[in-house]
Amino acid sequence: MIASVRGVVTAAGPDHAVIEVGGVGLAVKCAPGTIAELRVGQPARLATSLVVRDDSLTLYGFADDDAKSLFELLQTASGVGPRLAQAVLAVHTPDAVRKAIANADTAALTRVPGIGKKSAERLVLELRDRIGPVPVGADGAAGVTGGAWPEQVRQALIGLGWTAGQADQAVAAVAETVDGPTPPVPVLLKQAIRLLGRNR
């Protein structure tokens, strides 16, 4: 099993990065918050989890070992695969996930795309006794620095190679489309990337 990778970031996209290790480029699937902390051309270390399927080997990357451990624990629940587990960690911090499960906060869990009320209740039922200690004051949203979504999206765009000015314009354009509850950061980031791609 590949537990972690350390090397130079040679490429980054909205949901993955390529880390060169010993002359080999490893494609690692990451949440937007993790991507935002990477810089092309700079060294990085990611905790990783290798998911083996009959037709694929997929490496998932995380900013730290805590997020990776929770990613693996989430997959032990019925109906939760690697994509959904990573979506949970894209929307919530590991501490917030533990708090939501420990407190049976299904409303927080259903903010994750792909998790409905029944799925959230099942997560609570199956993982509540195995989720580990819940830190006092665990907050709700995942992000680069725990800030609001505009700064998270802005930092992610800069990490992907756009200038600060381009990132600011894209964030402003996306903000104009947000009406009602704020969508998850991955959705907003993809929308910003589409806007920037259209203007290239």
mmCIF file of C-alpha atoms in Angstrom:
data_model
loop_
_atom_site.group_PDB
_atom_site.id
_atom_site.type_symbol
_atom_site.label_atom_id
_atom_site.label_comp_id
_atom_site.label_asym_id
_atom_site.label_seq_id
_atom_site.Cartn_x
_atom_site.Cartn_y
_atom_site.Cartn_z
ATOM 1 C CA MET A 1 0.000 0.000 0.000
ATOM 2 C CA ILE A 2 1.190 3.532 -0.780
ATOM 3 C CA ALA A 3 0.758 5.372 2.540
ATOM 4 C CA SER A 4 2.173 8.722 1.437
ATOM 5 C CA VAL A 5 3.991 10.445 -1.414
ATOM 6 C CA ARG A 6 6.582 13.198 -1.301
ATOM 7 C CA GLY A 7 7.917 14.984 -4.362
ATOM 8 C CA VAL A 8 7.555 17.936 -6.689
ATOM 9 C CA VAL A 9 4.086 18.920 -7.884
ATOM 10 C CA THR A 10 4.280 18.835 -11.696
ATOM 11 C CA ALA A 11 0.595 19.477 -12.486
ATOM 12 C CA ALA A 12 -2.682 20.257 -10.755
ATOM 13 C CA GLY A 13 -6.320 20.163 -11.833
ATOM 14 C CA PRO A 14 -9.643 20.774 -10.086
ATOM 15 C CA ASP A 15 -9.702 17.289 -8.552
ATOM 16 C CA HIS A 16 -6.183 15.887 -8.880
ATOM 17 C CA ALA A 17 -2.472 16.621 -8.715
ATOM 18 C CA VAL A 18 0.559 14.926 -10.245
ATOM 19 C CA ILE A 19 3.465 14.386 -7.836
ATOM 20 C CA GLU A 20 6.788 13.280 -9.305
ATOM 21 C CA VAL A 21 8.460 10.681 -7.101
ATOM 22 C CA GLY A 22 11.767 9.218 -8.254
ATOM 23 C CA GLY A 23 11.124 10.189 -11.855
ATOM 24 C CA VAL A 24 7.599 8.738 -11.877
ATOM 25 C CA GLY A 25 4.553 11.043 -11.968
ATOM 26 C CA LEU A 26 1.809 9.800 -9.666
ATOM 27 C CA ALA A 27 -1.732 11.069 -10.307
ATOM 28 C CA VAL A 28 -3.407 11.679 -6.948
ATOM 29 C CA LYS A 29 -7.109 12.513 -6.568
ATOM 30 C CA CYS A 30 -7.568 15.325 -4.030
ATOM 31 C CA ALA A 31 -10.301 17.535 -2.610
ATOM 32 C CA PRO A 32 -10.193 21.208 -3.681
ATOM 33 C CA GLY A 33 -8.989 22.304 -0.247
ATOM 34 C CA THR A 34 -5.954 20.038 -0.588
ATOM 35 C CA ILE A 35 -5.280 21.141 -4.176
ATOM 36 C CA ALA A 36 -5.346 24.769 -3.055
ATOM 37 C CA GLU A 37 -2.374 24.194 -0.760
ATOM 38 C CA LEU A 38 -0.207 22.774 -3.559
ATOM 39 C CA ARG A 39 1.977 24.833 -5.894
ATOM 40 C CA VAL A 40 3.206 23.552 -9.259
ATOM 41 C CA GLY A 41 6.989 23.290 -9.196
ATOM 42 C CA GLN A 42 7.155 23.098 -5.403
ATOM 43 C CA PRO A 43 7.736 20.014 -3.206
ATOM 44 C CA ALA A 44 4.769 18.562 -1.331
ATOM 45 C CA ARG A 45 3.877 15.644 0.891
ATOM 46 C CA LEU A 46 0.452 13.996 0.788
ATOM 47 C CA ALA A 47 -0.916 11.195 2.921
ATOM 48 C CA THR A 48 -2.426 8.713 0.480
ATOM 49 C CA SER A 49 -4.837 5.806 0.288
ATOM 50 C CA LEU A 50 -4.709 3.369 -2.624
ATOM 51 C CA VAL A 51 -8.111 2.091 -3.780
ATOM 52 C CA VAL A 52 -7.871 -1.098 -5.819
ATOM 53 C CA ARG A 53 -10.631 -2.107 -8.227
ATOM 54 C CA ASP A 54 -10.754 -4.823 -10.891
ATOM 55 C CA ASP A 55 -10.154 -2.264 -13.627
ATOM 56 C CA SER A 56 -8.261 0.510 -11.852
ATOM 57 C CA LEU A 57 -5.787 1.611 -9.203
ATOM 58 C CA THR A 58 -6.682 5.041 -7.810
ATOM 59 C CA LEU A 59 -4.531 7.011 -5.396
ATOM 60 C CA TYR A 60 -6.393 9.465 -3.143
ATOM 61 C CA GLY A 61 -4.396 12.220 -1.456
ATOM 62 C CA PHE A 62 -4.903 14.196 1.752
ATOM 63 C CA ALA A 63 -3.224 17.074 3.545
ATOM 64 C CA ASP A 64 -2.615 14.951 6.642
ATOM 65 C CA ASP A 65 -2.909 11.446 8.079
ATOM 66 C CA ASP A 66 -6.021 12.358 10.084
ATOM 67 C CA ALA A 67 -8.040 13.103 6.941
ATOM 68 C CA LYS A 68 -6.740 9.918 5.317
ATOM 69 C CA SER A 69 -7.744 7.780 8.337
ATOM 70 C CA LEU A 70 -11.237 9.252 8.328
ATOM 71 C CA PHE A 71 -11.505 8.702 4.545
ATOM 72 C CA GLU A 72 -10.781 5.009 5.102
ATOM 73 C CA LEU A 73 -13.158 4.755 8.067
ATOM 74 C CA LEU A 74 -16.029 6.347 6.124
ATOM 75 C CA GLN A 75 -15.723 3.639 3.477
ATOM 76 C CA THR A 76 -16.486 0.945 6.047
ATOM 77 C CA ALA A 77 -20.077 2.244 6.188
ATOM 78 C CA SER A 78 -22.655 0.679 3.887
ATOM 79 C CA GLY A 79 -22.971 2.406 0.529
ATOM 80 C CA VAL A 80 -19.940 4.677 0.967
ATOM 81 C CA GLY A 81 -17.242 4.389 -1.690
ATOM 82 C CA PRO A 82 -14.059 6.427 -2.116
ATOM 83 C CA ARG A 83 -15.688 9.200 -4.157
ATOM 84 C CA LEU A 84 -18.392 9.822 -1.574
ATOM 85 C CA ALA A 85 -15.894 9.602 1.287
ATOM 86 C CA GLN A 86 -13.733 12.234 -0.407
ATOM 87 C CA ALA A 87 -16.812 14.401 -1.045
ATOM 88 C CA VAL A 88 -17.519 14.363 2.700
ATOM 89 C CA LEU A 89 -13.995 15.645 3.384
ATOM 90 C CA ALA A 90 -14.312 18.257 0.637
ATOM 91 C CA VAL A 91 -17.313 19.790 2.409
ATOM 92 C CA HIS A 92 -16.364 19.242 6.079
ATOM 93 C CA THR A 93 -13.138 19.143 8.091
ATOM 94 C CA PRO A 94 -12.325 15.792 9.759
ATOM 95 C CA ASP A 95 -13.235 17.252 13.174
ATOM 96 C CA ALA A 96 -16.575 18.493 11.844
ATOM 97 C CA VAL A 97 -17.356 15.049 10.382
ATOM 98 C CA ARG A 98 -16.656 13.416 13.737
ATOM 99 C CA LYS A 99 -18.826 15.979 15.507
ATOM 100 C CA ALA A 100 -21.701 15.503 13.045
ATOM 101 C CA ILE A 101 -21.625 11.721 13.403
ATOM 102 C CA ALA A 102 -21.195 11.757 17.186
ATOM 103 C CA ASN A 103 -24.078 14.222 17.611
ATOM 104 C CA ALA A 104 -26.280 12.568 14.956
ATOM 105 C CA ASP A 105 -26.299 15.855 13.032
ATOM 106 C CA THR A 106 -27.823 14.527 9.826
ATOM 107 C CA ALA A 107 -28.441 18.071 8.551
ATOM 108 C CA ALA A 108 -24.689 18.674 8.401
ATOM 109 C CA LEU A 109 -24.070 15.341 6.684
ATOM 110 C CA THR A 110 -26.736 15.922 4.036
ATOM 111 C CA ARG A 111 -24.888 19.069 2.903
ATOM 112 C CA VAL A 112 -22.545 16.646 1.139
ATOM 113 C CA PRO A 113 -23.630 15.977 -2.478
ATOM 114 C CA GLY A 114 -24.725 12.344 -2.701
ATOM 115 C CA ILE A 115 -25.790 11.957 0.943
ATOM 116 C CA GLY A 116 -29.516 11.995 1.655
ATOM 117 C CA LYS A 117 -31.295 11.714 4.983
ATOM 118 C CA LYS A 118 -31.307 7.908 5.023
ATOM 119 C CA SER A 119 -27.624 7.721 4.079
ATOM 120 C CA ALA A 120 -26.769 10.221 6.822
ATOM 121 C CA GLU A 121 -28.721 8.211 9.396
ATOM 122 C CA ARG A 122 -26.904 5.055 8.297
ATOM 123 C CA LEU A 123 -23.512 6.780 8.669
ATOM 124 C CA VAL A 124 -24.411 7.813 12.209
ATOM 125 C CA LEU A 125 -25.683 4.350 13.109
ATOM 126 C CA GLU A 126 -22.679 2.464 11.727
ATOM 127 C CA LEU A 127 -19.838 4.832 12.665
ATOM 128 C CA ARG A 128 -20.918 6.566 15.860
ATOM 129 C CA ASP A 129 -19.076 4.127 18.129
ATOM 130 C CA ARG A 130 -15.941 4.092 15.970
ATOM 131 C CA ILE A 131 -15.507 7.738 15.029
ATOM 132 C CA GLY A 132 -13.008 8.548 17.799
ATOM 133 C CA PRO A 133 -12.784 11.574 20.098
ATOM 134 C CA VAL A 134 -14.628 14.725 19.060
ATOM 135 C CA PRO A 135 -12.628 17.926 19.690
ATOM 136 C CA VAL A 136 -14.476 20.705 21.479
ATOM 137 C CA GLY A 137 -15.396 23.517 19.107
ATOM 138 C CA ALA A 138 -15.081 21.479 15.893
ATOM 139 C CA ASP A 139 -16.404 23.683 13.116
ATOM 140 C CA GLY A 140 -18.433 22.852 10.039
ATOM 141 C CA ALA A 141 -16.810 23.715 6.737
ATOM 142 C CA ALA A 142 -13.661 22.369 5.156
ATOM 143 C CA GLY A 143 -11.283 24.761 3.525
ATOM 144 C CA VAL A 144 -7.756 26.002 3.079
ATOM 145 C CA THR A 145 -7.787 28.049 6.257
ATOM 146 C CA GLY A 146 -11.350 27.515 7.432
ATOM 147 C CA GLY A 147 -12.378 30.818 5.814
ATOM 148 C CA ALA A 148 -15.386 31.632 3.688
ATOM 149 C CA TRP A 149 -15.806 30.032 0.265
ATOM 150 C CA PRO A 150 -14.569 33.023 -1.817
ATOM 151 C CA GLU A 151 -11.110 32.849 -0.265
ATOM 152 C CA GLN A 152 -11.007 29.045 -0.573
ATOM 153 C CA VAL A 153 -11.898 29.183 -4.278
ATOM 154 C CA ARG A 154 -9.480 32.083 -4.869
ATOM 155 C CA GLN A 155 -6.559 30.221 -3.272
ATOM 156 C CA ALA A 156 -7.407 27.052 -5.200
ATOM 157 C CA LEU A 157 -7.405 28.954 -8.515
ATOM 158 C CA ILE A 158 -4.049 30.569 -7.736
ATOM 159 C CA GLY A 159 -2.688 27.136 -6.832
ATOM 160 C CA LEU A 160 -3.871 25.873 -10.218
ATOM 161 C CA GLY A 161 -1.849 28.557 -12.003
ATOM 162 C CA TRP A 162 -4.193 31.502 -12.551
ATOM 163 C CA THR A 163 -3.159 34.997 -11.439
ATOM 164 C CA ALA A 164 -4.647 36.656 -8.364
ATOM 165 C CA GLY A 165 -6.494 39.098 -10.636
ATOM 166 C CA GLN A 166 -8.025 36.319 -12.712
ATOM 167 C CA ALA A 167 -8.994 34.457 -9.539
ATOM 168 C CA ASP A 168 -10.659 37.561 -8.090
ATOM 169 C CA GLN A 169 -12.673 38.110 -11.293
ATOM 170 C CA ALA A 170 -13.824 34.480 -11.377
ATOM 171 C CA VAL A 171 -14.805 34.523 -7.687
ATOM 172 C CA ALA A 172 -16.797 37.732 -8.209
ATOM 173 C CA ALA A 173 -18.587 36.212 -11.216
ATOM 174 C CA VAL A 174 -19.418 33.020 -9.307
ATOM 175 C CA ALA A 175 -20.629 35.029 -6.301
ATOM 176 C CA GLU A 176 -23.224 36.729 -8.514
ATOM 177 C CA THR A 177 -24.733 33.335 -9.346
ATOM 178 C CA VAL A 178 -25.088 32.203 -5.706
ATOM 179 C CA ASP A 179 -28.685 32.644 -4.619
ATOM 180 C CA GLY A 180 -29.904 30.940 -1.453
ATOM 181 C CA PRO A 181 -27.831 28.261 0.306
ATOM 182 C CA THR A 182 -24.167 28.293 -0.708
ATOM 183 C CA PRO A 183 -23.197 25.217 -2.781
ATOM 184 C CA PRO A 184 -20.198 23.118 -1.645
ATOM 185 C CA VAL A 185 -16.767 24.579 -2.425
ATOM 186 C CA PRO A 186 -15.935 21.879 -5.067
ATOM 187 C CA VAL A 187 -19.021 22.913 -7.058
ATOM 188 C CA LEU A 188 -18.095 26.597 -6.846
ATOM 189 C CA LEU A 189 -14.488 25.858 -7.824
ATOM 190 C CA LYS A 190 -15.538 23.922 -10.920
ATOM 191 C CA GLN A 191 -17.831 26.782 -11.903
ATOM 192 C CA ALA A 192 -14.950 29.270 -11.566
ATOM 193 C CA ILE A 193 -12.645 27.057 -13.644
ATOM 194 C CA ARG A 194 -15.278 26.824 -16.393
ATOM 195 C CA LEU A 195 -15.542 30.635 -16.458
ATOM 196 C CA LEU A 196 -11.772 31.064 -16.652
ATOM 197 C CA GLY A 197 -11.456 28.392 -19.323
ATOM 198 C CA ARG A 198 -14.066 30.170 -21.422
ATOM 199 C CA ASN A 199 -12.075 33.418 -21.188
ATOM 200 C CA ARG A 200 -8.697 31.956 -22.163
#
